[in-house]
Amino acid sequence: MKKILLGNEAIARGLLENGCSFAASYPGTPASEILSSFLQMAKAEKTPAIGEWSINEKVAFETALSVSYAGGRAAVSMKQVGLNVACDPLMSSAYTGVKGGFLVISADDPGPHSSQTEQDSRMMAVMAKIPVLDPSTPQEAKEMIGLAYQISEEFEIPVMLRPTTRICHSRQGILLKEIPAPSLASGFSKDPQRWAATPRYRFTLHLQLNQKIEAIAEKFGKDSFRKILGSSNARRCIISSGVALAYTYDILQELNLKDEITLYQVKMPYPLKAKALLAEIGSFEDILIIEETYPVIEMQLAMRGRLKGRLDGSIPSQGELVPDVLVESIRNFAGIPEGKKGLIPGKARRPTLCPGCPHRPAFYAIRQALPQGIYPSDIGCYTLGLNLGAVDTVLCMGAAISQAAGLYYAYRMNGEAPPIVATIGDSTFYHAGIPALINAVHNGAKFILLILDNSTTAMTGNQPTPGLEMLADGRTGKAVAIEEIVRASGVQNLTILDPYQLESMIQAVKEADKVTRSEDGGISVIISRHPCLMNLSPGQKQKSYGLEITGDCIACEICYRDFECPAISLNPQSGMARIDQNLCSGCGVCVQVCPQNAIKNNNSPQRGQRTPR
Amino acid sequence: MQIAITGRGGQGVLFLTRILTECALRLGLEVIASETHGMAMRGGSVISTLKVGPYRGPLVRSSQADLILALDDGSIETYAHLMAPTGTMILNTPGPNSSPAIDATGLAAKTGSPLMANLILLGFALKQKKLFCDYSLAESVTGDISPERFREANLKALQVGYSTGNAEGQE
């Protein structure tokens, strides 16, 4: 039976069809739906497979790995920058190896669309010396999981599956197979020289790892390389992998080049069976390699001078290999003239915080209270505080707090520091903010930290955080309160406020600045707490006001430019602001923002009258 | 057939993508679609592309789209380059337009479900017979994949778009 599935759902289905007993993840685009789909499907199919949203990718990796140590089939999924966080256990687990099949799913984001980097997880697999499979469609991603578990168990090695955004977020008819009982843990067998190896034994483990990777290339390398299109008398060939292969296939068909160019797919870019591959392609006059995003296949073939690809500039070194980019590269390669230039794509609308988003008044308050401040921030919806001029740095998960400390030290060496106001979301705080906060308190840094607590991981689709009792599979767990962690970290000055109370929030930021600057001041923390409007349960509607612009409006632009509410814009006819009632959430914060008192509540708040978008 | 569905985050581009991919599956056609998730969904421009037929890659190249369903008239220029010379753009906009157009947002507000503009636009496009599937198939798929509490309103919106398409067609 075929069913339309999102690529991430196909991957989740593939895990269940291959007996995965435990999956862990931390949400991150484009990988987020893998874990939630895994648990939903497991529940629907009544299999005993379980899983969790972990606090971060390192914890997710180590937890899932240990299920494999005990003999169960397991998987960990994350986005590519999440693999950076899990890099430590990744490198070491390649040495220790695994028992039950262990899959590392790292979703790359060429473009990038929702990430800080375009890094290629396949390169991480090369560094760790573990095999990596590179699917070109959602269906293939599902099929590869069986092979991945086979390799993983036969060679006792972690195996990586590397989908990209266009695999994760593509929809396709997927052939479903039966879901067997999961392959549960058989029990942990003690073997200290392996699981607790000291450096002396690590040398042996490294030797074994090298033998494994060579044996895997030997056994699976040939089947991983196959001809997709083309006749035997073609003079040129293209070697490709991942979704770039799918586009290349479409373009060769469209340009009717399939007799002139032979197309090969590489399913396992590492380890390659390079000798066999070179023997197959050696007779072609011209060879082009198309892969995302780094030249992983190209570098292993080591045929400088004969290969075209990223290293000689035939394929651009950055950016997604979308069909519009590839068609020009393929035309050049085939020696056919450039296509007709059509319209140039227009500028896309920039994303904004939603109407009624509680982060908006929090950022606005920071700007109002301390306009001369420096504002380190972090990864999440609230990165969009950029639009309000209240985000100055975005580096990686948790960095807002360590960077606030670093900025403070940088200025302290020169004398007086400007106000430093860091912002971090609740989920990001749990993920990587806690050690940074303890470190900053311990070392005597002085800054203000706003924890933007909307009680969810909003950007990636509202996954639960450790601050809630709800677990990934719907069970009830123990909530770990942010304020308790903050106090336990040694923070003396803590305020908890609803940012919808704009004036109180502005005062609280000013007060925090005073306390922080005092002789024995340190870090002041404000927990800005209001639930995400995208995450309200049906019974949890918030007060909604009927808002209207009155004739007192002088188009000062504060509500739609400085406060940046997407529901308010300039009405060119009247020369005044106007509210789009389809977008307005009725939060009423704009009433407090307007210096002219030109926004009126038409009605007193009515509970649950309007469903927030 | 290559289709692009464009709009702003929150307008329901993904739901239309789900309906159309499911329609293709039920017709026994091969289909692959690409969606926008993540940060752009926060009110930014979003696009889904759908390729029905023997394609492997999910993205539509410039000048190849047979049909564009545009939910946001403010982002027409962002995606107009995708349309084939022989293609059609079907537009949600209040004013008159050279392309087939319907005030889906206005109609949705009138029916009391401002978030259903997406289905009104789809109903309208089905009446224009620009899709690979017909109204009755789209209707039954919409009924099947709608969450219980939105089912009735979704089907109503599809119907509103379809019957408005009729009136426009007679002009």
GROMACS .gro file of N, CA and C in nm, chain B residues 48-154:
model
  321
  661SER      N    1   0.511   2.600  -0.180
  661SER     CA    2   0.518   2.456  -0.202
  661SER      C    3   0.524   2.434  -0.352
  662THR      N    4   0.601   2.335  -0.394
  662THR     CA    5   0.598   2.298  -0.536
  662THR      C    6   0.557   2.153  -0.546
  663LEU      N    7   0.480   2.122  -0.650
  663LEU     CA    8   0.423   1.988  -0.668
  663LEU      C    9   0.452   1.943  -0.809
  664LYS      N   10   0.510   1.827  -0.825
  664LYS     CA   11   0.531   1.775  -0.960
  664LYS      C   12   0.457   1.643  -0.974
  665VAL      N   13   0.361   1.642  -1.065
  665VAL     CA   14   0.278   1.524  -1.087
  665VAL      C   15   0.324   1.460  -1.217
  666GLY      N   16   0.371   1.337  -1.210
  666GLY     CA   17   0.425   1.271  -1.329
  666GLY      C   18   0.557   1.207  -1.296
  667PRO      N   19   0.632   1.161  -1.398
  667PRO     CA   20   0.754   1.082  -1.370
  667PRO      C   21   0.874   1.169  -1.333
  668TYR      N   22   0.860   1.251  -1.231
  668TYR     CA   23   0.970   1.336  -1.186
  668TYR      C   24   1.036   1.274  -1.063
  669ARG      N   25   1.161   1.314  -1.037
  669ARG     CA   26   1.230   1.266  -0.916
  669ARG      C   27   1.251   1.377  -0.815
  670GLY      N   28   1.282   1.499  -0.863
  670GLY     CA   29   1.313   1.608  -0.771
  670GLY      C   30   1.188   1.690  -0.742
  671PRO      N   31   1.178   1.743  -0.619
  671PRO     CA   32   1.054   1.812  -0.582
  671PRO      C   33   1.046   1.960  -0.622
  672LEU      N   34   1.157   2.024  -0.661
  672LEU     CA   35   1.152   2.168  -0.688
  672LEU      C   36   1.116   2.196  -0.834
  673VAL      N   37   1.044   2.306  -0.855
  673VAL     CA   38   1.008   2.350  -0.989
  673VAL      C   39   1.108   2.458  -1.033
  674ARG      N   40   1.159   2.441  -1.155
  674ARG     CA   41   1.257   2.534  -1.208
  674ARG      C   42   1.185   2.656  -1.268
  675SER      N   43   1.260   2.764  -1.290
  675SER     CA   44   1.205   2.883  -1.355
  675SER      C   45   1.136   2.847  -1.486
  676SER      N   46   1.027   2.916  -1.514
  676SER     CA   47   0.953   2.902  -1.641
  676SER      C   48   0.902   2.760  -1.665
  677GLN      N   49   0.875   2.683  -1.561
  677GLN     CA   50   0.828   2.547  -1.579
  677GLN      C   51   0.692   2.520  -1.515
  678ALA      N   52   0.643   2.612  -1.432
  678ALA     CA   53   0.517   2.584  -1.361
  678ALA      C   54   0.398   2.600  -1.455
  679ASP      N   55   0.316   2.496  -1.460
  679ASP     CA   56   0.194   2.504  -1.540
  679ASP      C   57   0.086   2.584  -1.468
  680LEU      N   58   0.097   2.584  -1.335
  680LEU     CA   59  -0.007   2.652  -1.257
  680LEU      C   60   0.056   2.708  -1.130
  681ILE      N   61   0.021   2.833  -1.098
  681ILE     CA   62   0.059   2.890  -0.968
  681ILE      C   63  -0.069   2.929  -0.895
  682LEU      N   64  -0.087   2.877  -0.775
  682LEU     CA   65  -0.197   2.920  -0.689
  682LEU      C   66  -0.137   3.020  -0.590
  683ALA      N   67  -0.174   3.148  -0.605
  683ALA     CA   68  -0.111   3.252  -0.525
  683ALA      C   69  -0.207   3.301  -0.418
  684LEU      N   70  -0.177   3.268  -0.293
  684LEU     CA   71  -0.264   3.307  -0.182
  684LEU      C   72  -0.237   3.449  -0.134
  685ASP      N   73  -0.117   3.500  -0.162
  685ASP     CA   74  -0.079   3.632  -0.112
  685ASP      C   75  -0.046   3.720  -0.232
  686ASP      N   76  -0.130   3.819  -0.260
  686ASP     CA   77  -0.104   3.902  -0.379
  686ASP      C   78   0.020   3.989  -0.360
  687GLY      N   79   0.068   3.999  -0.233
  687GLY     CA   80   0.188   4.077  -0.208
  687GLY      C   81   0.316   4.004  -0.248
  688SER      N   82   0.307   3.875  -0.274
  688SER     CA   83   0.432   3.805  -0.310
  688SER      C   84   0.426   3.746  -0.451
  689ILE      N   85   0.349   3.807  -0.538
  689ILE     CA   86   0.340   3.758  -0.677
  689ILE      C   87   0.476   3.769  -0.745
  690GLU      N   88   0.541   3.884  -0.727
  690GLU     CA   89   0.669   3.904  -0.796
  690GLU      C   90   0.777   3.808  -0.746
  691THR      N   91   0.761   3.766  -0.621
  691THR     CA   92   0.862   3.675  -0.564
  691THR      C   93   0.869   3.545  -0.645
  692TYR      N   94   0.754   3.501  -0.695
  692TYR     CA   95   0.750   3.368  -0.756
  692TYR      C   96   0.706   3.366  -0.903
  693ALA      N   97   0.678   3.484  -0.960
  693ALA     CA   98   0.626   3.489  -1.098
  693ALA      C   99   0.722   3.424  -1.197
  694HIS      N  100   0.853   3.426  -1.166
  694HIS     CA  101   0.953   3.370  -1.257
  694HIS      C  102   0.936   3.220  -1.279
  695LEU      N  103   0.863   3.155  -1.189
  695LEU     CA  104   0.848   3.010  -1.202
  695LEU      C  105   0.752   2.972  -1.314
  696MET      N  106   0.663   3.064  -1.354
  696MET     CA  107   0.555   3.028  -1.444
  696MET      C  108   0.603   3.005  -1.587
  697ALA      N  109   0.552   2.896  -1.646
  697ALA     CA  110   0.580   2.865  -1.786
  697ALA      C  111   0.506   2.965  -1.874
  698PRO      N  112   0.557   2.990  -1.997
  698PRO     CA  113   0.489   3.085  -2.088
  698PRO      C  114   0.342   3.045  -2.110
  699THR      N  115   0.315   2.915  -2.105
  699THR     CA  116   0.178   2.868  -2.127
  699THR      C  117   0.103   2.848  -1.995
  700GLY      N  118   0.165   2.884  -1.883
  700GLY     CA  119   0.107   2.856  -1.752
  700GLY      C  120  -0.001   2.956  -1.711
  701THR      N  121  -0.068   2.924  -1.602
  701THR     CA  122  -0.174   3.011  -1.549
  701THR      C  123  -0.143   3.044  -1.403
  702MET      N  124  -0.170   3.171  -1.365
  702MET     CA  125  -0.164   3.205  -1.224
  702MET      C  126  -0.306   3.230  -1.175
  703ILE      N  127  -0.342   3.166  -1.066
  703ILE     CA  128  -0.475   3.189  -1.008
  703ILE      C  129  -0.454   3.257  -0.874
  704LEU      N  130  -0.521   3.371  -0.858
  704LEU     CA  131  -0.477   3.468  -0.760
  704LEU      C  132  -0.586   3.499  -0.658
  705ASN      N  133  -0.544   3.513  -0.532
  705ASN     CA  134  -0.632   3.565  -0.427
  705ASN      C  135  -0.607   3.714  -0.414
  706THR      N  136  -0.699   3.796  -0.464
  706THR     CA  137  -0.681   3.940  -0.456
  706THR      C  138  -0.818   4.006  -0.462
  707PRO      N  139  -0.836   4.119  -0.392
  707PRO     CA  140  -0.968   4.182  -0.391
  707PRO      C  141  -1.003   4.251  -0.524
  708GLY      N  142  -0.904   4.307  -0.590
  708GLY     CA  143  -0.933   4.386  -0.710
  708GLY      C  144  -0.940   4.303  -0.836
  709PRO      N  145  -0.978   4.363  -0.950
  709PRO     CA  146  -0.976   4.292  -1.078
  709PRO      C  147  -0.832   4.265  -1.120
  710ASN      N  148  -0.811   4.164  -1.200
  710ASN     CA  149  -0.675   4.126  -1.237
  710ASN      C  150  -0.675   4.062  -1.375
  711SER      N  151  -0.559   4.065  -1.441
  711SER     CA  152  -0.551   4.002  -1.573
  711SER      C  153  -0.552   3.849  -1.561
  712SER      N  154  -0.510   3.798  -1.445
  712SER     CA  155  -0.516   3.652  -1.420
  712SER      C  156  -0.653   3.619  -1.361
  713PRO      N  157  -0.693   3.492  -1.370
  713PRO     CA  158  -0.814   3.451  -1.299
  713PRO      C  159  -0.796   3.482  -1.150
  714ALA      N  160  -0.890   3.557  -1.092
  714ALA     CA  161  -0.871   3.602  -0.954
  714ALA      C  162  -1.000   3.595  -0.876
  715ILE      N  163  -0.984   3.577  -0.745
  715ILE     CA  164  -1.099   3.572  -0.655
  715ILE      C  165  -1.059   3.638  -0.524
  716ASP      N  166  -1.152   3.707  -0.461
  716ASP     CA  167  -1.123   3.769  -0.331
  716ASP      C  168  -1.147   3.664  -0.222
  717ALA      N  169  -1.056   3.567  -0.216
  717ALA     CA  170  -1.075   3.454  -0.124
  717ALA      C  171  -1.072   3.501   0.021
  718THR      N  172  -0.984   3.597   0.052
  718THR     CA  173  -0.974   3.645   0.190
  718THR      C  174  -1.103   3.715   0.231
  719GLY      N  175  -1.157   3.800   0.141
  719GLY     CA  176  -1.282   3.870   0.169
  719GLY      C  177  -1.397   3.772   0.187
  720LEU      N  178  -1.405   3.675   0.096
  720LEU     CA  179  -1.513   3.576   0.104
  720LEU      C  180  -1.502   3.493   0.232
  721ALA      N  181  -1.378   3.461   0.267
  721ALA     CA  182  -1.356   3.381   0.387
  721ALA      C  183  -1.403   3.457   0.511
  722ALA      N  184  -1.370   3.587   0.515
  722ALA     CA  185  -1.413   3.669   0.629
  722ALA      C  186  -1.565   3.672   0.635
  723LYS      N  187  -1.630   3.683   0.516
  723LYS     CA  188  -1.776   3.688   0.511
  723LYS      C  189  -1.839   3.559   0.563
  724THR      N  190  -1.776   3.447   0.532
  724THR     CA  191  -1.833   3.321   0.578
  724THR      C  192  -1.796   3.293   0.724
  725GLY      N  193  -1.722   3.386   0.784
  725GLY     CA  194  -1.692   3.372   0.927
  725GLY      C  195  -1.571   3.286   0.956
  726SER      N  196  -1.497   3.244   0.854
  726SER     CA  197  -1.376   3.164   0.876
  726SER      C  198  -1.260   3.227   0.800
  727PRO      N  199  -1.201   3.334   0.855
  727PRO     CA  200  -1.097   3.407   0.781
  727PRO      C  201  -0.978   3.320   0.741
  728LEU      N  202  -0.962   3.205   0.807
  728LEU     CA  203  -0.845   3.122   0.775
  728LEU      C  204  -0.872   3.022   0.661
  729MET      N  205  -0.990   3.029   0.603
  729MET     CA  206  -1.025   2.930   0.501
  729MET      C  207  -1.003   2.982   0.358
  730ALA      N  208  -0.935   3.096   0.344
  730ALA     CA  209  -0.912   3.152   0.210
  730ALA      C  210  -0.843   3.050   0.120
  731ASN      N  211  -0.756   2.968   0.179
  731ASN     CA  212  -0.683   2.870   0.098
  731ASN      C  213  -0.778   2.775   0.024
  732LEU      N  214  -0.881   2.728   0.095
  732LEU     CA  215  -0.973   2.632   0.033
  732LEU      C  216  -1.066   2.701  -0.067
  733ILE      N  217  -1.098   2.827  -0.041
  733ILE     CA  218  -1.179   2.902  -0.137
  733ILE      C  219  -1.100   2.916  -0.268
  734LEU      N  220  -0.972   2.948  -0.256
  734LEU     CA  221  -0.889   2.960  -0.377
  734LEU      C  222  -0.880   2.826  -0.451
  735LEU      N  223  -0.866   2.718  -0.376
  735LEU     CA  224  -0.859   2.586  -0.440
  735LEU      C  225  -0.990   2.554  -0.512
  736GLY      N  226  -1.103   2.582  -0.446
  736GLY     CA  227  -1.234   2.559  -0.509
  736GLY      C  228  -1.246   2.636  -0.640
  737PHE      N  229  -1.201   2.759  -0.636
  737PHE     CA  230  -1.204   2.846  -0.755
  737PHE      C  231  -1.118   2.787  -0.867
  738ALA      N  232  -0.998   2.741  -0.830
  738ALA     CA  233  -0.907   2.683  -0.930
  738ALA      C  234  -0.967   2.556  -0.991
  739LEU      N  235  -1.038   2.479  -0.909
  739LEU     CA  236  -1.099   2.356  -0.960
  739LEU      C  237  -1.208   2.390  -1.061
  740LYS      N  238  -1.281   2.498  -1.034
  740LYS     CA  239  -1.385   2.540  -1.129
  740LYS      C  240  -1.322   2.584  -1.262
  741GLN      N  241  -1.204   2.643  -1.255
  741GLN     CA  242  -1.136   2.687  -1.377
  741GLN      C  243  -1.078   2.568  -1.455
  742LYS      N  244  -1.087   2.450  -1.397
  742LYS     CA  245  -1.038   2.326  -1.460
  742LYS      C  246  -0.889   2.336  -1.497
  743LYS      N  247  -0.811   2.392  -1.405
  743LYS     CA  248  -0.669   2.406  -1.432
  743LYS      C  249  -0.588   2.301  -1.357
  744LEU      N  250  -0.654   2.211  -1.287
  744LEU     CA  251  -0.581   2.113  -1.208
  744LEU      C  252  -0.590   1.974  -1.271
  745PHE      N  253  -0.508   1.885  -1.220
  745PHE     CA  254  -0.506   1.748  -1.274
  745PHE      C  255  -0.621   1.664  -1.217
  746CYS      N  256  -0.693   1.721  -1.119
  746CYS     CA  257  -0.801   1.644  -1.057
  746CYS      C  258  -0.930   1.727  -1.061
  747ASP      N  259  -1.044   1.662  -1.032
  747ASP     CA  260  -1.170   1.736  -1.037
  747ASP      C  261  -1.222   1.767  -0.897
  748TYR      N  262  -1.332   1.843  -0.894
  748TYR     CA  263  -1.386   1.891  -0.767
  748TYR      C  264  -1.423   1.777  -0.672
  749SER      N  265  -1.489   1.674  -0.729
  749SER     CA  266  -1.542   1.573  -0.638
  749SER      C  267  -1.429   1.498  -0.567
  750LEU      N  268  -1.318   1.475  -0.639
  750LEU     CA  269  -1.204   1.409  -0.575
  750LEU      C  270  -1.144   1.500  -0.466
  751ALA      N  271  -1.124   1.628  -0.502
  751ALA     CA  272  -1.066   1.722  -0.404
  751ALA      C  273  -1.157   1.733  -0.282
  752GLU      N  274  -1.287   1.729  -0.307
  752GLU     CA  275  -1.383   1.739  -0.197
  752GLU      C  276  -1.371   1.618  -0.103
  753SER      N  277  -1.363   1.499  -0.162
  753SER     CA  278  -1.360   1.383  -0.074
  753SER      C  279  -1.226   1.375   0.001
  754VAL      N  280  -1.117   1.416  -0.065
  754VAL     CA  281  -0.986   1.419   0.005
  754VAL      C  282  -0.989   1.522   0.118
  755THR      N  283  -1.044   1.640   0.090
  755THR     CA  284  -1.051   1.745   0.193
  755THR      C  285  -1.129   1.694   0.314
  756GLY      N  286  -1.241   1.628   0.286
  756GLY     CA  287  -1.321   1.573   0.395
  756GLY      C  288  -1.241   1.470   0.476
  757ASP      N  289  -1.163   1.388   0.404
  757ASP     CA  290  -1.089   1.281   0.471
  757ASP      C  291  -0.973   1.331   0.555
  758ILE      N  292  -0.904   1.435   0.508
  758ILE     CA  293  -0.783   1.474   0.583
  758ILE      C  294  -0.804   1.593   0.676
  759SER      N  295  -0.923   1.655   0.672
  759SER     CA  296  -0.949   1.767   0.764
  759SER      C  297  -0.965   1.715   0.906
  760PRO      N  298  -0.909   1.788   1.003
  760PRO     CA  299  -0.938   1.753   1.142
  760PRO      C  300  -1.089   1.770   1.166
  761GLU      N  301  -1.144   1.685   1.251
  761GLU     CA  302  -1.288   1.681   1.276
  761GLU      C  303  -1.348   1.821   1.295
  762ARG      N  304  -1.283   1.904   1.379
  762ARG     CA  305  -1.347   2.030   1.415
  762ARG      C  306  -1.346   2.133   1.303
  763PHE      N  307  -1.266   2.111   1.197
  763PHE     CA  308  -1.264   2.206   1.085
  763PHE      C  309  -1.331   2.150   0.960
  764ARG      N  310  -1.375   2.022   0.965
  764ARG     CA  311  -1.418   1.956   0.842
  764ARG      C  312  -1.530   2.031   0.771
  765GLU      N  313  -1.633   2.064   0.847
  765GLU     CA  314  -1.751   2.128   0.787
  765GLU      C  315  -1.713   2.262   0.724
  766ALA      N  316  -1.637   2.344   0.800
  766ALA     CA  317  -1.599   2.476   0.750
  766ALA      C  318  -1.508   2.463   0.627
  767ASN      N  319  -1.419   2.364   0.627
  767ASN     CA  320  -1.329   2.345   0.513
  767ASN      C  321  -1.409   2.311   0.387
   0.00000   0.00000   0.00000
